[in-house]
Amino acid sequence: MSNKVEKVEAKPFLAMLLQYSRDNHYNHIVFNVRLNRNPAYTRQVLSISLKRISKKFGNDERAYASMTAEEGSQILALMNTLKEEMFANTAEKIIWQTDILTRSTQEFGYRQIRERDQYNNLEFEVLL
């Protein structure tokens, strides 16, 4: 048995997440990194949830994915890179261009909900 952690590929995962959100009319994607304290082991967990606030399609909130922060480190790194590019260009929205997306360009907002704290907890939101 291998102890090597299989990391999730960031670009295909984010493209699939954005496409699923668009198709099902979700307008908020919440990324949450928290320390999960379990008597057997302690680890950081990345959870991704979708939220829809809409009069036409109704309000809804659901969990999309959950993984250890180590497995999702590439996703967090990609989001951090996109966020830094947005702030460097003093833009209001992130514009991500890739061939993986159906429409090849995706524009979305970014909002920090919780800064990193002493336990390395973090929470931010992507606004579609």
CSV table of N, CA and C in Angstrom, one decimal:
chain,number,residue,atom,x,y,z
A,1,MET,N,0.8,-1.2,0.0
A,1,MET,CA,0.0,0.0,0.0
A,1,MET,C,0.9,1.2,0.0
A,2,SER,N,0.5,2.2,-0.8
A,2,SER,CA,1.3,3.4,-0.9
A,2,SER,C,0.7,4.5,0.0
A,3,ASN,N,1.6,5.3,0.6
A,3,ASN,CA,1.1,6.4,1.4
A,3,ASN,C,1.1,7.7,0.6
A,4,LYS,N,1.4,7.6,-0.7
A,4,LYS,CA,1.4,8.8,-1.5
A,4,LYS,C,-0.1,9.3,-1.7
A,5,VAL,N,-0.2,10.6,-1.5
A,5,VAL,CA,-1.5,11.2,-1.6
A,5,VAL,C,-1.8,11.6,-3.0
A,6,GLU,N,-3.0,11.2,-3.6
A,6,GLU,CA,-3.3,11.5,-4.9
A,6,GLU,C,-4.0,12.9,-4.9
A,7,LYS,N,-3.4,13.8,-5.6
A,7,LYS,CA,-3.9,15.2,-5.6
A,7,LYS,C,-4.9,15.3,-6.8
A,8,VAL,N,-5.9,16.1,-6.5
A,8,VAL,CA,-6.9,16.4,-7.6
A,8,VAL,C,-6.3,17.4,-8.6
A,9,GLU,N,-6.5,17.1,-9.8
A,9,GLU,CA,-6.0,18.1,-10.9
A,9,GLU,C,-6.9,19.3,-10.8
A,10,ALA,N,-6.3,20.5,-10.7
A,10,ALA,CA,-7.0,21.7,-10.4
A,10,ALA,C,-7.8,22.2,-11.6
A,11,LYS,N,-7.2,22.3,-12.8
A,11,LYS,CA,-7.9,22.9,-13.9
A,11,LYS,C,-9.1,22.1,-14.4
A,12,PRO,N,-9.0,20.8,-14.6
A,12,PRO,CA,-10.3,20.1,-14.9
A,12,PRO,C,-11.3,20.1,-13.8
A,13,PHE,N,-10.9,20.1,-12.6
A,13,PHE,CA,-11.8,20.1,-11.5
A,13,PHE,C,-12.6,21.4,-11.4
A,14,LEU,N,-11.8,22.5,-11.5
A,14,LEU,CA,-12.4,23.9,-11.5
A,14,LEU,C,-13.4,24.1,-12.7
A,15,ALA,N,-12.9,23.6,-13.9
A,15,ALA,CA,-13.8,23.8,-15.1
A,15,ALA,C,-15.1,23.0,-14.9
A,16,MET,N,-15.0,21.8,-14.4
A,16,MET,CA,-16.2,20.9,-14.1
A,16,MET,C,-17.1,21.6,-13.1
A,17,LEU,N,-16.5,22.1,-12.0
A,17,LEU,CA,-17.2,22.8,-11.0
A,17,LEU,C,-18.0,24.0,-11.5
A,18,LEU,N,-17.3,24.8,-12.3
A,18,LEU,CA,-17.9,26.0,-12.9
A,18,LEU,C,-19.0,25.7,-13.9
A,19,GLN,N,-18.8,24.6,-14.7
A,19,GLN,CA,-19.8,24.2,-15.6
A,19,GLN,C,-21.1,23.7,-14.9
A,20,TYR,N,-20.9,22.8,-13.9
A,20,TYR,CA,-22.0,22.3,-13.1
A,20,TYR,C,-22.8,23.4,-12.4
A,21,SER,N,-22.0,24.4,-11.9
A,21,SER,CA,-22.7,25.6,-11.3
A,21,SER,C,-23.6,26.3,-12.3
A,22,ARG,N,-23.0,26.6,-13.4
A,22,ARG,CA,-23.8,27.3,-14.5
A,22,ARG,C,-25.0,26.5,-14.9
A,23,ASP,N,-24.8,25.2,-15.2
A,23,ASP,CA,-25.9,24.4,-15.6
A,23,ASP,C,-27.1,24.3,-14.6
A,24,ASN,N,-26.7,24.3,-13.4
A,24,ASN,CA,-27.8,24.2,-12.3
A,24,ASN,C,-28.1,25.5,-11.6
A,25,HIS,N,-27.6,26.6,-12.2
A,25,HIS,CA,-28.0,27.9,-11.8
A,25,HIS,C,-27.5,28.3,-10.3
A,26,TYR,N,-26.4,27.7,-9.9
A,26,TYR,CA,-25.8,28.1,-8.6
A,26,TYR,C,-24.9,29.4,-8.9
A,27,ASN,N,-25.0,30.3,-8.0
A,27,ASN,CA,-24.3,31.6,-8.2
A,27,ASN,C,-23.3,31.8,-7.1
A,28,HIS,N,-23.1,30.9,-6.1
A,28,HIS,CA,-22.1,31.0,-5.1
A,28,HIS,C,-21.4,29.7,-5.0
A,29,ILE,N,-20.0,29.7,-5.0
A,29,ILE,CA,-19.3,28.5,-4.7
A,29,ILE,C,-18.4,28.8,-3.4
A,30,VAL,N,-18.6,28.1,-2.3
A,30,VAL,CA,-17.9,28.4,-1.1
A,30,VAL,C,-16.8,27.3,-0.9
A,31,PHE,N,-15.6,27.8,-0.8
A,31,PHE,CA,-14.4,26.9,-0.4
A,31,PHE,C,-14.1,27.1,1.0
A,32,ASN,N,-14.0,26.0,1.8
A,32,ASN,CA,-13.8,26.1,3.2
A,32,ASN,C,-12.7,25.1,3.6
A,33,VAL,N,-11.7,25.6,4.2
A,33,VAL,CA,-10.6,24.7,4.7
A,33,VAL,C,-10.6,24.8,6.2
A,34,ARG,N,-10.9,23.7,6.9
A,34,ARG,CA,-11.0,23.7,8.4
A,34,ARG,C,-10.2,22.5,8.9
A,35,LEU,N,-9.8,22.7,10.1
A,35,LEU,CA,-9.1,21.6,10.9
A,35,LEU,C,-10.1,20.7,11.4
A,36,ASN,N,-10.0,19.4,11.0
A,36,ASN,CA,-11.0,18.4,11.5
A,36,ASN,C,-10.3,17.7,12.6
A,37,ARG,N,-10.8,17.9,13.8
A,37,ARG,CA,-10.2,17.2,15.0
A,37,ARG,C,-10.9,15.9,15.3
A,38,ASN,N,-10.3,14.8,15.1
A,38,ASN,CA,-10.8,13.5,15.3
A,38,ASN,C,-9.9,12.8,16.3
A,39,PRO,N,-10.4,12.1,17.3
A,39,PRO,CA,-9.5,11.5,18.2
A,39,PRO,C,-8.5,10.6,17.6
A,40,ALA,N,-8.8,9.9,16.5
A,40,ALA,CA,-7.9,9.1,15.8
A,40,ALA,C,-6.8,9.8,15.0
A,41,TYR,N,-7.2,10.9,14.4
A,41,TYR,CA,-6.2,11.7,13.6
A,41,TYR,C,-6.7,13.1,13.5
A,42,THR,N,-5.8,14.0,13.2
A,42,THR,CA,-6.2,15.4,13.0
A,42,THR,C,-5.7,15.8,11.6
A,43,ARG,N,-6.6,16.4,10.8
A,43,ARG,CA,-6.2,16.8,9.4
A,43,ARG,C,-7.0,17.9,9.0
A,44,GLN,N,-6.5,18.6,8.0
A,44,GLN,CA,-7.3,19.7,7.4
A,44,GLN,C,-8.2,19.2,6.3
A,45,VAL,N,-9.4,19.7,6.2
A,45,VAL,CA,-10.4,19.2,5.2
A,45,VAL,C,-10.8,20.4,4.4
A,46,LEU,N,-10.8,20.2,3.1
A,46,LEU,CA,-11.3,21.2,2.1
A,46,LEU,C,-12.7,20.7,1.7
A,47,SER,N,-13.7,21.6,2.0
A,47,SER,CA,-15.1,21.3,1.5
A,47,SER,C,-15.5,22.4,0.6
A,48,ILE,N,-16.2,22.0,-0.4
A,48,ILE,CA,-16.7,22.9,-1.4
A,48,ILE,C,-18.3,22.7,-1.5
A,49,SER,N,-18.9,23.8,-1.3
A,49,SER,CA,-20.4,23.8,-1.3
A,49,SER,C,-20.9,24.8,-2.3
A,50,LEU,N,-22.1,24.5,-2.9
A,50,LEU,CA,-22.7,25.4,-3.8
A,50,LEU,C,-24.0,26.0,-3.2
A,51,LYS,N,-24.2,27.3,-3.6
A,51,LYS,CA,-25.4,28.0,-3.0
A,51,LYS,C,-26.0,28.7,-4.2
A,52,ARG,N,-27.4,28.6,-4.2
A,52,ARG,CA,-28.2,29.4,-5.2
A,52,ARG,C,-29.1,30.3,-4.5
A,53,ILE,N,-29.1,31.6,-4.8
A,53,ILE,CA,-30.0,32.5,-4.3
A,53,ILE,C,-30.7,33.1,-5.5
A,54,SER,N,-32.0,32.7,-5.7
A,54,SER,CA,-32.7,33.0,-7.0
A,54,SER,C,-34.2,33.0,-6.7
A,55,LYS,N,-34.8,34.0,-7.2
A,55,LYS,CA,-36.3,34.0,-7.2
A,55,LYS,C,-36.9,33.1,-8.2
A,56,LYS,N,-36.2,33.0,-9.4
A,56,LYS,CA,-36.7,32.2,-10.5
A,56,LYS,C,-36.5,30.7,-10.2
A,57,PHE,N,-35.3,30.3,-9.8
A,57,PHE,CA,-35.0,28.9,-9.6
A,57,PHE,C,-35.1,28.4,-8.2
A,58,GLY,N,-35.3,29.3,-7.2
A,58,GLY,CA,-35.4,28.9,-5.8
A,58,GLY,C,-34.0,28.9,-5.1
A,59,ASN,N,-34.1,29.0,-3.8
A,59,ASN,CA,-32.8,29.0,-3.1
A,59,ASN,C,-32.4,27.5,-2.8
A,60,ASP,N,-31.1,27.3,-2.8
A,60,ASP,CA,-30.7,25.9,-2.6
A,60,ASP,C,-29.2,26.0,-2.1
A,61,GLU,N,-28.9,25.1,-1.2
A,61,GLU,CA,-27.5,25.0,-0.8
A,61,GLU,C,-27.1,23.5,-0.7
A,62,ARG,N,-26.0,23.1,-1.2
A,62,ARG,CA,-25.6,21.7,-1.2
A,62,ARG,C,-24.1,21.5,-1.2
A,63,ALA,N,-23.7,20.4,-0.6
A,63,ALA,CA,-22.2,20.1,-0.6
A,63,ALA,C,-21.9,19.5,-2.0
A,64,TYR,N,-20.8,19.9,-2.5
A,64,TYR,CA,-20.3,19.5,-3.8
A,64,TYR,C,-19.2,18.4,-3.7
A,65,ALA,N,-18.2,18.8,-2.9
A,65,ALA,CA,-17.1,17.9,-2.7
A,65,ALA,C,-16.4,18.1,-1.3
A,66,SER,N,-15.7,17.1,-0.9
A,66,SER,CA,-15.0,17.2,0.4
A,66,SER,C,-13.7,16.3,0.2
A,67,MET,N,-12.6,16.8,0.6
A,67,MET,CA,-11.3,16.1,0.5
A,67,MET,C,-10.4,16.7,1.5
A,68,THR,N,-9.3,16.0,1.7
A,68,THR,CA,-8.3,16.6,2.6
A,68,THR,C,-7.6,17.8,1.9
A,69,ALA,N,-7.1,18.7,2.7
A,69,ALA,CA,-6.5,19.9,2.1
A,69,ALA,C,-5.3,19.5,1.3
A,70,GLU,N,-4.6,18.4,1.7
A,70,GLU,CA,-3.5,18.0,0.9
A,70,GLU,C,-3.9,17.5,-0.5
A,71,GLU,N,-5.0,16.8,-0.6
A,71,GLU,CA,-5.5,16.4,-1.9
A,71,GLU,C,-6.0,17.5,-2.7
A,72,GLY,N,-6.5,18.6,-2.1
A,72,GLY,CA,-7.0,19.7,-2.8
A,72,GLY,C,-6.1,20.9,-2.9
A,73,SER,N,-4.8,20.6,-2.6
A,73,SER,CA,-3.8,21.7,-2.6
A,73,SER,C,-3.6,22.4,-4.0
A,74,GLN,N,-3.7,21.6,-5.1
A,74,GLN,CA,-3.6,22.2,-6.4
A,74,GLN,C,-4.8,23.1,-6.7
A,75,ILE,N,-6.0,22.8,-6.2
A,75,ILE,CA,-7.2,23.6,-6.4
A,75,ILE,C,-7.0,24.9,-5.7
A,76,LEU,N,-6.5,24.9,-4.5
A,76,LEU,CA,-6.3,26.1,-3.7
A,76,LEU,C,-5.2,26.9,-4.3
A,77,ALA,N,-4.1,26.3,-4.8
A,77,ALA,CA,-3.1,27.0,-5.5
A,77,ALA,C,-3.5,27.7,-6.7
A,78,LEU,N,-4.4,27.1,-7.5
A,78,LEU,CA,-4.9,27.7,-8.7
A,78,LEU,C,-5.8,28.9,-8.4
A,79,MET,N,-6.7,28.7,-7.4
A,79,MET,CA,-7.5,29.8,-6.9
A,79,MET,C,-6.7,31.0,-6.4
A,80,ASN,N,-5.6,30.7,-5.7
A,80,ASN,CA,-4.8,31.7,-5.2
A,80,ASN,C,-4.1,32.5,-6.3
A,81,THR,N,-3.6,31.7,-7.3
A,81,THR,CA,-3.0,32.4,-8.5
A,81,THR,C,-4.0,33.3,-9.2
A,82,LEU,N,-5.2,32.8,-9.4
A,82,LEU,CA,-6.2,33.6,-10.1
A,82,LEU,C,-6.6,34.9,-9.3
A,83,LYS,N,-6.6,34.7,-8.0
A,83,LYS,CA,-6.9,35.8,-7.1
A,83,LYS,C,-5.8,36.9,-7.1
A,84,GLU,N,-4.5,36.4,-7.1
A,84,GLU,CA,-3.4,37.3,-7.2
A,84,GLU,C,-3.4,38.1,-8.5
A,85,GLU,N,-3.7,37.4,-9.6
A,85,GLU,CA,-3.8,38.1,-10.9
A,85,GLU,C,-4.8,39.2,-10.9
A,86,MET,N,-6.0,38.9,-10.3
A,86,MET,CA,-7.1,39.8,-10.2
A,86,MET,C,-6.6,41.1,-9.4
A,87,PHE,N,-6.0,40.8,-8.2
A,87,PHE,CA,-5.6,42.0,-7.4
A,87,PHE,C,-4.4,42.7,-8.1
A,88,ALA,N,-3.5,42.0,-8.8
A,88,ALA,CA,-2.4,42.7,-9.5
A,88,ALA,C,-2.9,43.6,-10.6
A,89,ASN,N,-4.0,43.2,-11.3
A,89,ASN,CA,-4.6,44.0,-12.3
A,89,ASN,C,-5.6,45.0,-11.8
A,90,THR,N,-5.8,45.1,-10.5
A,90,THR,CA,-6.8,45.9,-9.9
A,90,THR,C,-8.2,45.7,-10.6
A,91,ALA,N,-8.5,44.5,-10.9
A,91,ALA,CA,-9.8,44.2,-11.5
A,91,ALA,C,-10.8,43.8,-10.4
A,92,GLU,N,-12.1,43.9,-10.8
A,92,GLU,CA,-13.1,43.6,-9.8
A,92,GLU,C,-13.5,42.1,-9.9
A,93,LYS,N,-13.2,41.4,-11.1
A,93,LYS,CA,-13.5,40.0,-11.3
A,93,LYS,C,-12.3,39.3,-11.8
A,94,ILE,N,-12.4,38.0,-11.6
A,94,ILE,CA,-11.3,37.1,-12.1
A,94,ILE,C,-11.8,36.6,-13.5
A,95,ILE,N,-10.9,36.7,-14.5
A,95,ILE,CA,-11.2,36.2,-15.8
A,95,ILE,C,-10.3,35.0,-16.1
A,96,TRP,N,-10.9,33.8,-16.2
A,96,TRP,CA,-10.1,32.6,-16.4
A,96,TRP,C,-10.3,32.1,-17.8
A,97,GLN,N,-9.2,31.9,-18.5
A,97,GLN,CA,-9.4,31.4,-19.9
A,97,GLN,C,-8.7,30.1,-20.0
A,98,THR,N,-9.4,29.1,-20.5
A,98,THR,CA,-8.8,27.8,-20.7
A,98,THR,C,-9.7,27.1,-21.8
A,99,ASP,N,-9.0,26.1,-22.5
A,99,ASP,CA,-9.7,25.3,-23.5
A,99,ASP,C,-10.6,24.3,-22.9
A,100,ILE,N,-10.4,24.0,-21.6
A,100,ILE,CA,-11.2,23.0,-20.9
A,100,ILE,C,-12.7,23.4,-20.8
A,101,LEU,N,-12.9,24.7,-20.6
A,101,LEU,CA,-14.2,25.2,-20.4
A,101,LEU,C,-15.0,25.2,-21.7
A,102,THR,N,-16.3,25.0,-21.6
A,102,THR,CA,-17.2,24.9,-22.7
A,102,THR,C,-17.2,26.3,-23.5
A,103,ARG,N,-17.2,27.4,-22.7
A,103,ARG,CA,-17.2,28.7,-23.3
A,103,ARG,C,-15.8,29.3,-23.4
A,104,SER,N,-14.7,28.6,-23.0
A,104,SER,CA,-13.3,29.0,-23.1
A,104,SER,C,-12.9,30.2,-22.2
A,105,THR,N,-13.9,31.0,-21.8
A,105,THR,CA,-13.6,32.1,-20.8
A,105,THR,C,-14.7,32.2,-19.8
A,106,GLN,N,-14.2,32.3,-18.5
A,106,GLN,CA,-15.2,32.3,-17.4
A,106,GLN,C,-14.8,33.5,-16.6
A,107,GLU,N,-15.8,34.3,-16.2
A,107,GLU,CA,-15.6,35.5,-15.4
A,107,GLU,C,-16.4,35.3,-14.1
A,108,PHE,N,-15.7,35.5,-12.9
A,108,PHE,CA,-16.3,35.3,-11.7
A,108,PHE,C,-15.7,36.2,-10.6
A,109,GLY,N,-16.4,36.5,-9.6
A,109,GLY,CA,-16.0,37.4,-8.5
A,109,GLY,C,-15.3,36.6,-7.4
A,110,TYR,N,-14.7,37.2,-6.5
A,110,TYR,CA,-14.0,36.6,-5.4
A,110,TYR,C,-14.3,37.4,-4.1
A,111,ARG,N,-14.6,36.7,-3.0
A,111,ARG,CA,-14.9,37.3,-1.8
A,111,ARG,C,-14.3,36.5,-0.6
A,112,GLN,N,-13.4,37.1,0.2
A,112,GLN,CA,-12.8,36.4,1.3
A,112,GLN,C,-13.8,36.4,2.4
A,113,ILE,N,-14.2,35.3,3.0
A,113,ILE,CA,-15.1,35.2,4.1
A,113,ILE,C,-14.4,35.2,5.4
A,114,ARG,N,-13.3,34.4,5.5
A,114,ARG,CA,-12.5,34.3,6.7
A,114,ARG,C,-11.1,34.2,6.3
A,115,GLU,N,-10.2,35.1,6.9
A,115,GLU,CA,-8.8,35.0,6.7
A,115,GLU,C,-8.2,33.8,7.4
A,116,ARG,N,-7.0,33.4,7.0
A,116,ARG,CA,-6.4,32.3,7.7
A,116,ARG,C,-6.2,32.7,9.2
A,117,ASP,N,-6.5,31.7,10.0
A,117,ASP,CA,-6.3,32.0,11.5
A,117,ASP,C,-5.2,31.1,12.0
A,118,GLN,N,-5.1,31.0,13.3
A,118,GLN,CA,-3.9,30.3,13.9
A,118,GLN,C,-3.9,28.8,13.6
A,119,TYR,N,-5.1,28.2,13.2
A,119,TYR,CA,-5.2,26.8,12.9
A,119,TYR,C,-5.2,26.6,11.4
A,120,ASN,N,-4.9,27.7,10.6
A,120,ASN,CA,-4.8,27.6,9.2
A,120,ASN,C,-6.2,27.4,8.5
A,121,ASN,N,-7.3,27.8,9.2
A,121,ASN,CA,-8.6,27.7,8.7
A,121,ASN,C,-8.8,28.8,7.7
A,122,LEU,N,-9.5,28.6,6.6
A,122,LEU,CA,-9.7,29.6,5.6
A,122,LEU,C,-11.0,29.4,4.9
A,123,GLU,N,-11.7,30.5,4.5
A,123,GLU,CA,-13.0,30.3,3.8
A,123,GLU,C,-13.1,31.5,2.8
A,124,PHE,N,-13.4,31.2,1.6
A,124,PHE,CA,-13.7,32.2,0.6
A,124,PHE,C,-14.8,31.7,-0.4
A,125,GLU,N,-15.3,32.7,-1.1
A,125,GLU,CA,-16.5,32.4,-2.0
A,125,GLU,C,-16.2,32.9,-3.4
A,126,VAL,N,-16.6,32.1,-4.4
A,126,VAL,CA,-16.5,32.5,-5.8
A,126,VAL,C,-18.0,32.9,-6.2
A,127,LEU,N,-18.1,34.1,-6.8
A,127,LEU,CA,-19.4,34.6,-7.2
A,127,LEU,C,-19.6,34.5,-8.7
A,128,LEU,N,-20.6,33.7,-9.1
A,128,LEU,CA,-20.8,33.6,-10.6
A,128,LEU,C,-21.8,34.6,-11.1
